[in-house]
Coordinates of C-alpha atoms in Angstrom, one line a residue:
Chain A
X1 CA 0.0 0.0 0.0
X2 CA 1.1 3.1 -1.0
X3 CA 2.3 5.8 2.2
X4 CA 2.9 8.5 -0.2
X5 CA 1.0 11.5 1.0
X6 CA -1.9 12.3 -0.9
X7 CA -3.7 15.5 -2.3
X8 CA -5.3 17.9 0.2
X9 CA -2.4 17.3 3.0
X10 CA -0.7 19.9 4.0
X11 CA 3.0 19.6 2.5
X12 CA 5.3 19.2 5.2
X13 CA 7.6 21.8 5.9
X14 CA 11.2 21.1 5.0
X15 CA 14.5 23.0 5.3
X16 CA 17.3 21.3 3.2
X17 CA 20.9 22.1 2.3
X18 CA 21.4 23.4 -1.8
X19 CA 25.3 23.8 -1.2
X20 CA 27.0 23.3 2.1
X21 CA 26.2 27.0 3.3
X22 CA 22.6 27.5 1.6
X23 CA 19.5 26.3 2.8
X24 CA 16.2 26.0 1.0
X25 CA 12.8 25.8 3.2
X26 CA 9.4 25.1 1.1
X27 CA 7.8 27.9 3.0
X28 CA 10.2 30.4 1.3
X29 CA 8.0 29.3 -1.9
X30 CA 4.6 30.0 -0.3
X31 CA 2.4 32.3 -2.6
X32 CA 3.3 30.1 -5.6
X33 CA 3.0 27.0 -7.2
X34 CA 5.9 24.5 -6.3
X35 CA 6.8 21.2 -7.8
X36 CA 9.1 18.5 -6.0
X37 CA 10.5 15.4 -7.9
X38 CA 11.9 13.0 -5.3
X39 CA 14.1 10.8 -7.6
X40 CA 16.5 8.1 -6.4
X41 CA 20.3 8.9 -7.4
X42 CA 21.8 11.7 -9.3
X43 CA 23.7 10.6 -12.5
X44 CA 21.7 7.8 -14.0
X45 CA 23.6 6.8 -17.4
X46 CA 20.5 7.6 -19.6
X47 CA 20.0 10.8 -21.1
X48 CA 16.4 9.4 -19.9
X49 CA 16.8 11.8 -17.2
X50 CA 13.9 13.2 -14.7
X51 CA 16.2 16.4 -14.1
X52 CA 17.1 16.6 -17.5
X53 CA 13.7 16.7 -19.2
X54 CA 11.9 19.1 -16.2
X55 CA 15.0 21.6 -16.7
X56 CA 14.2 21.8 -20.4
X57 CA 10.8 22.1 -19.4
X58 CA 11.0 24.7 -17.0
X59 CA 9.7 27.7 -19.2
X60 CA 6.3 25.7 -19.0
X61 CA 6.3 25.5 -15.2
X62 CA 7.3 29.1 -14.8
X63 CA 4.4 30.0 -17.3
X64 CA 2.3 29.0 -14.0
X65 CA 4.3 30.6 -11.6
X66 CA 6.2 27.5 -10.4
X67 CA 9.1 26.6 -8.9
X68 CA 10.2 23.2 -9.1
X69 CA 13.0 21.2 -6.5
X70 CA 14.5 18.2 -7.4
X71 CA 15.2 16.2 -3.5
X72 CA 17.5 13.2 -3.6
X73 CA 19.4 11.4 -0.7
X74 CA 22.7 12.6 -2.7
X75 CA 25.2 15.4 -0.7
X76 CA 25.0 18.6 -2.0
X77 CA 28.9 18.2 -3.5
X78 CA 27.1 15.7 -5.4
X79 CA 24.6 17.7 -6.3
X80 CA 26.7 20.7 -7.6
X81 CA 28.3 18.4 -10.0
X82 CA 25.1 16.9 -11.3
X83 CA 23.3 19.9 -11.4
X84 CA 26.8 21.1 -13.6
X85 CA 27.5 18.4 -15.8
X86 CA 23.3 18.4 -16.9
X87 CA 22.7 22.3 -16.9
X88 CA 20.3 22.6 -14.3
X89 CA 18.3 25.9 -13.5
X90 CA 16.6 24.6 -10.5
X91 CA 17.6 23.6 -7.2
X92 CA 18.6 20.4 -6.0
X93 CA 18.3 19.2 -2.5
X94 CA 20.2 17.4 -0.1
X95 CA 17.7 14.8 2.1
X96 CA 21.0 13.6 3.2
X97 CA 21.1 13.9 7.1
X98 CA 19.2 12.6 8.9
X99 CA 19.2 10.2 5.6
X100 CA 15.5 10.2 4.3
X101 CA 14.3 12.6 6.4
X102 CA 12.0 14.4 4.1
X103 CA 11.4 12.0 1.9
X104 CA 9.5 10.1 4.7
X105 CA 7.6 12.8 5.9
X106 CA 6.1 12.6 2.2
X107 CA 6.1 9.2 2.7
X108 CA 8.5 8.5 -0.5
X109 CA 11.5 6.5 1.0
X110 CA 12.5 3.3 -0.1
X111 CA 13.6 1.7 3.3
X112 CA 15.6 -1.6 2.0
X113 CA 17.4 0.9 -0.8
X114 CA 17.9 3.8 1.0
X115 CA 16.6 6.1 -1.8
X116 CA 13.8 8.3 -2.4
X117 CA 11.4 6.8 -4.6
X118 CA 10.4 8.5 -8.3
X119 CA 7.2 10.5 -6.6
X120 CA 6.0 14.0 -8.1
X121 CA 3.8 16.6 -5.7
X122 CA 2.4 19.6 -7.0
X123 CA 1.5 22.3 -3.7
X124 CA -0.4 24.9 -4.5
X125 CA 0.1 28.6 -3.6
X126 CA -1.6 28.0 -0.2
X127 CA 0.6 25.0 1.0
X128 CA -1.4 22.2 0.2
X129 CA -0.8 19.1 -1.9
X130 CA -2.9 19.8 -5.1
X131 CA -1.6 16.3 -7.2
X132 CA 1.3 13.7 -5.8
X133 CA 2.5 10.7 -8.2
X134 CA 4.2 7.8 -7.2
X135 CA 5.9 6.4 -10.2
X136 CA 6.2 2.0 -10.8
X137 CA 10.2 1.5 -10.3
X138 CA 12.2 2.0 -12.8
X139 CA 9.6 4.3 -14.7
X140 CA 10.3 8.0 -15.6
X141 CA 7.1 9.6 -14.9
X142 CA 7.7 12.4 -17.3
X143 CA 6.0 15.6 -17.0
X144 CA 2.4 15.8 -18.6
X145 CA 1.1 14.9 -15.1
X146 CA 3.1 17.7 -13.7
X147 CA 1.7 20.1 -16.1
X148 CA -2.1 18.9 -15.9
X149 CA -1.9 19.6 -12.7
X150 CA -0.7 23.0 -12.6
X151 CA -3.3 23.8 -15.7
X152 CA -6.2 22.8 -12.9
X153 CA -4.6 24.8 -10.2
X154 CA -7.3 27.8 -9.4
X155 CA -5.8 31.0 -10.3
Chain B
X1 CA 0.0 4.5 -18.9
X2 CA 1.3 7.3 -21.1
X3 CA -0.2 8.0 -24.2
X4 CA 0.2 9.5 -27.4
X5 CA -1.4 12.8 -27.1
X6 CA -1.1 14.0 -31.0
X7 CA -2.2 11.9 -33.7
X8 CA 0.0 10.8 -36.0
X9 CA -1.0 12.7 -39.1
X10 CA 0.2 13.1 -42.8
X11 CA 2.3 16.0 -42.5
X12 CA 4.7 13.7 -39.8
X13 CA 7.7 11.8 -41.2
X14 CA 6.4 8.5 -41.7
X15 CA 9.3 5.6 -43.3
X16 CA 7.2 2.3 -44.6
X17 CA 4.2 1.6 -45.2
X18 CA 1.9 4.2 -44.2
X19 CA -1.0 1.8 -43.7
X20 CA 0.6 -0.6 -41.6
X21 CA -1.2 -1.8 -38.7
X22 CA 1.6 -1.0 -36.4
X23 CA 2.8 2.8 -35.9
X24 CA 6.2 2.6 -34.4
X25 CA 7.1 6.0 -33.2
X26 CA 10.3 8.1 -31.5
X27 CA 10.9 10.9 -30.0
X28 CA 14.2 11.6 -30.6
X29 CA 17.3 14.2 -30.0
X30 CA 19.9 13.9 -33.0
X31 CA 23.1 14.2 -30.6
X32 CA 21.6 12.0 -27.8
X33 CA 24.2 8.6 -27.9
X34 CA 21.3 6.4 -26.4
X35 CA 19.2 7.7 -29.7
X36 CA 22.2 6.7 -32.0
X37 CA 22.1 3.8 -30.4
X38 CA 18.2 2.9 -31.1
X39 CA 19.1 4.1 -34.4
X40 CA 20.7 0.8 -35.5
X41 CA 17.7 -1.1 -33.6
X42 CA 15.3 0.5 -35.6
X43 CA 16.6 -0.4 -39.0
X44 CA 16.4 -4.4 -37.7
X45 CA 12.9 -3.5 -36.6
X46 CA 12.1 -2.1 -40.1
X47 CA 13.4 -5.6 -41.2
X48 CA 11.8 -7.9 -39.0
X49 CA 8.4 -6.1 -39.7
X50 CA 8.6 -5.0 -43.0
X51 CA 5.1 -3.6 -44.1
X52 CA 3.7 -4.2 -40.9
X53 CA 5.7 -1.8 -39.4
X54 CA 5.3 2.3 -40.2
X55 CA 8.4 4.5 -38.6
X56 CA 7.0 7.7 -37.3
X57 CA 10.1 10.7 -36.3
X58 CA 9.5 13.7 -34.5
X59 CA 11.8 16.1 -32.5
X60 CA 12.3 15.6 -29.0
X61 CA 15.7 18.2 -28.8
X62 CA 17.0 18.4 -25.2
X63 CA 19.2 21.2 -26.0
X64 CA 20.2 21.8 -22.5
X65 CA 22.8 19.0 -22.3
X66 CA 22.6 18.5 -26.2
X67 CA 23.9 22.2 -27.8
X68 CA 23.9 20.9 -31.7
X69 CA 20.9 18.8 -30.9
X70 CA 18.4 21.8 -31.9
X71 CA 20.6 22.8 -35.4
X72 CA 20.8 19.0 -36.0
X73 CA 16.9 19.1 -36.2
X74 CA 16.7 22.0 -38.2
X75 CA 18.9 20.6 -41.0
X76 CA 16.5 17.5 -41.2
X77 CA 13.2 19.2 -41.4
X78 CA 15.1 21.3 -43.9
X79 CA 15.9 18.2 -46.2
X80 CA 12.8 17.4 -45.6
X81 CA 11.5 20.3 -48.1
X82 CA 13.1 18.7 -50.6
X83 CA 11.6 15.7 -49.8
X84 CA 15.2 14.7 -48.4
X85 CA 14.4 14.1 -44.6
X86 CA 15.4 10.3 -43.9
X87 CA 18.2 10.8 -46.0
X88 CA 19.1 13.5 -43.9
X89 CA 17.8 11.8 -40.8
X90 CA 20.0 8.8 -41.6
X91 CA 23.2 10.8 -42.9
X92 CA 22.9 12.8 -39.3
X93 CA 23.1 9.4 -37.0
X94 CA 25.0 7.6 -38.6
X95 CA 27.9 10.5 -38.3
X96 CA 26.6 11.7 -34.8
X97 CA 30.5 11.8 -33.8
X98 CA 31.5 14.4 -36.4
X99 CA 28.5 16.5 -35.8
X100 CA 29.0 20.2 -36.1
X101 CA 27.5 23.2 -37.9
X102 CA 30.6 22.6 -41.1
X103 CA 29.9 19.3 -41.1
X104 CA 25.9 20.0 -41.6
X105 CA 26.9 21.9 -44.4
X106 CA 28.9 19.0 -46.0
X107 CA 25.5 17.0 -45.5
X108 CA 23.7 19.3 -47.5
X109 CA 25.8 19.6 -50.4
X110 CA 26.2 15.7 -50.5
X111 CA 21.8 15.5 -50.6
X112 CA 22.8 18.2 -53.2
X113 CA 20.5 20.6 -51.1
X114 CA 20.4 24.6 -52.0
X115 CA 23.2 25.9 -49.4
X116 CA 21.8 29.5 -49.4
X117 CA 18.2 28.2 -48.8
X118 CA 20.1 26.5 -45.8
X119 CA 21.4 29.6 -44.7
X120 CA 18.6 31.6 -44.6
X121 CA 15.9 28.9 -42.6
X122 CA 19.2 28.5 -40.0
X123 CA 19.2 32.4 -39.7
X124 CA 15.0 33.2 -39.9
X125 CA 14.7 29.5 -37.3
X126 CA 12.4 28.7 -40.0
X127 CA 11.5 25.5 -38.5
X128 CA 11.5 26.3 -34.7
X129 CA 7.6 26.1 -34.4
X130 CA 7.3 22.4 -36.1
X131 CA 10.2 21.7 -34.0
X132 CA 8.7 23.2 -30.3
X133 CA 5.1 21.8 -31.4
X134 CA 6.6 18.3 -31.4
X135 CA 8.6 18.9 -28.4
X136 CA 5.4 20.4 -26.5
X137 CA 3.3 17.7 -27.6
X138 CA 6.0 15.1 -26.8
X139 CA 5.8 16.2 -23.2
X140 CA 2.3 16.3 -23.1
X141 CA 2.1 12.8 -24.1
X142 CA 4.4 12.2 -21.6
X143 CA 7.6 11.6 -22.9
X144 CA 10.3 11.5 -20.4
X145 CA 13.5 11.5 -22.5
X146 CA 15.3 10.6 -25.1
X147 CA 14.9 8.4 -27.0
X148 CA 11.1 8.0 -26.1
X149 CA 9.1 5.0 -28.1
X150 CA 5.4 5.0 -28.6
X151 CA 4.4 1.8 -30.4
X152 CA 0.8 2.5 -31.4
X153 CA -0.1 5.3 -29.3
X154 CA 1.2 3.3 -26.2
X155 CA 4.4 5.0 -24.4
X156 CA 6.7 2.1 -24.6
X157 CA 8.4 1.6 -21.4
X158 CA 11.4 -1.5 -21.6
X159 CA 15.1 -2.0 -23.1
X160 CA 15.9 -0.4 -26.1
X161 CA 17.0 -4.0 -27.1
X162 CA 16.3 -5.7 -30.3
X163 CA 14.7 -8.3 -28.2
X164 CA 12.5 -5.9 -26.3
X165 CA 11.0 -3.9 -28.7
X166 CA 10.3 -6.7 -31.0
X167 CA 9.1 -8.3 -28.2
X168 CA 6.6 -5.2 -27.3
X169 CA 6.2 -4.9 -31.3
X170 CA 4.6 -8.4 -31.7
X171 CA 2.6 -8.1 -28.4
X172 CA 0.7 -5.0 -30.1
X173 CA -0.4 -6.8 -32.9

């Protein structure tokens, strides 16, 4: 059965490290739209990306307003070079200590691996889980779900 | 289960038999290895399948990580004019290693295509609607990368394997 927290919660607040000095909270993004991707490991060998696709995509999110985090269990050195070698305009954060942390408060951890799971939330302006998608391992959700559920986001 | 939001249509690129029950369809980047790759498994597809089988193209450019990817496209859908595209298509992955904006050129005067024609829909981005409309409608059917496989309207999920896609291929019949 699936844990992953469903629409009309409350998204969990969250404050996790971007770099080693810079913190990201979700309540800093209160007043718009915000997207997060869990996802299980930077640097997959695919160009098959999550990261990759949503950063070329992101003209469409910010169309609505949104902001969109990518949270792994990676360290943010990790991170940086991920977030280099693929481009990346958004940020990427660090659920890295205590491992998980996040991830299980959104009820996305994979215990046995000790990864996030693929899951996709969409919060609305007010805080509160609008859409959430929990992908079947080892399937790249894409993005149309993302965007369908921005388009039926009330204004 | 993804789907194929845009029909295919006559004005797509369409290799076979255009009335073959099965539509075999990618959305593709021109410098993405992994598409280079499914390149090769394509034409053994083709093979297998023969007039079952109808090839379907359309741009999928992550131009992010892939800087020639978007030019690359250009060049094709400018062949394509000239009724040139799977030459170009072809000519373009089967030489993804030398790929570069001289090297483009060199394409187009071996499909003996008009260079100053070239020119001008590279400087007036005379394609960059087609090629945004397939990338917008890509996503929207839910296409999370490249390459990205629809086999009859169905987003096809597995190994870009012979094996697999056959596989898939003859499940769908």
């Amino acid at each position: 059965m699936s844990k992953i927290l469903s629409a009309g919660t409350r998204a969990p607040e969250f404050t996790l490290n971007v770099t080693p000095d810079q913190t990201i909270s979700l309540s800093e993004n209160l007043g718009n739209p915000v997207i997060i991707a869990f996802y299980p490991a930077d640097f997959s060998p695919v160009c098959s990306d999550q990261m990759v696709l949503y950063n070329e995509i992101l003209p469409l999110f910010r169309k609505h307003h949104a902001e969109i985090l990518g949270i792994s269990v990676d360290g943010c050195w990790c991170h940086t070079a991920f977030a280099k070698q693929s481009n990346l305009h958004f940020p990427l954060l660090a659920d890295f200590e205590p491992k998980g942390a996040v991830s299980k408060l959104y009820g996305v951890y994979r215990d046995k691996q000790g990864v996030c799971e693929r899951a996709l939330f969409v919060i609305d302006k007010n805080g509160v889980i609008a859409w959430s998608y929990l992908s079947p391992v080892g399937e790249n959700p894409g993005a149309d779900g993302i965007l369908e559920a921005l388009e039926k986001l009330p204004n | 289960m993804a789907s194929l939001k845009i029909a295919v249509t006559s004005s797509d690129h369409i290799e076979g038999n255009e009335k073959a029950p099965i539509i075999f369809l990618e959305y593709g980047d021109y410098q993405c290895p992994f598409c280079g790759e499914a390149y090769g498994v394509i034409k053994e597809l083709q093979a297998k399948f023969k007039e079952q089988l109808q090839f379907v193209f359309r741009n999928f450019p992550l131009v992010e990580i892939h800087p020639l990817a978007k030019i690359a496209a250009q060049t094709a859908e400018f062949a394509a004019e000239y009724g040139k595209f799977w030459q170009m298509h072809d000519l373009i992955y089967e030489n993804q290693d030398n790929l570069s904006l001289p090297f483009l050129i060199e394409l187009n005067k071996e499909l003996k295509l008009p260079l100053n024609e070239y020119e001008v829909a590279l400087e007036t981005e005379k394609f960059e609607s087609k090629i945004k409309e397939d990338f917008l409608g890509g996503v929207r059917s839910g296409v999370n990368g490249t390459p990205t496989f629809f086999i009859n309207g169905q987003r096809y999920n597995g190994a870009y394997q012979f094996e697999d896609l056959a596989a898939a291929i003859n499940q769908a019949k």
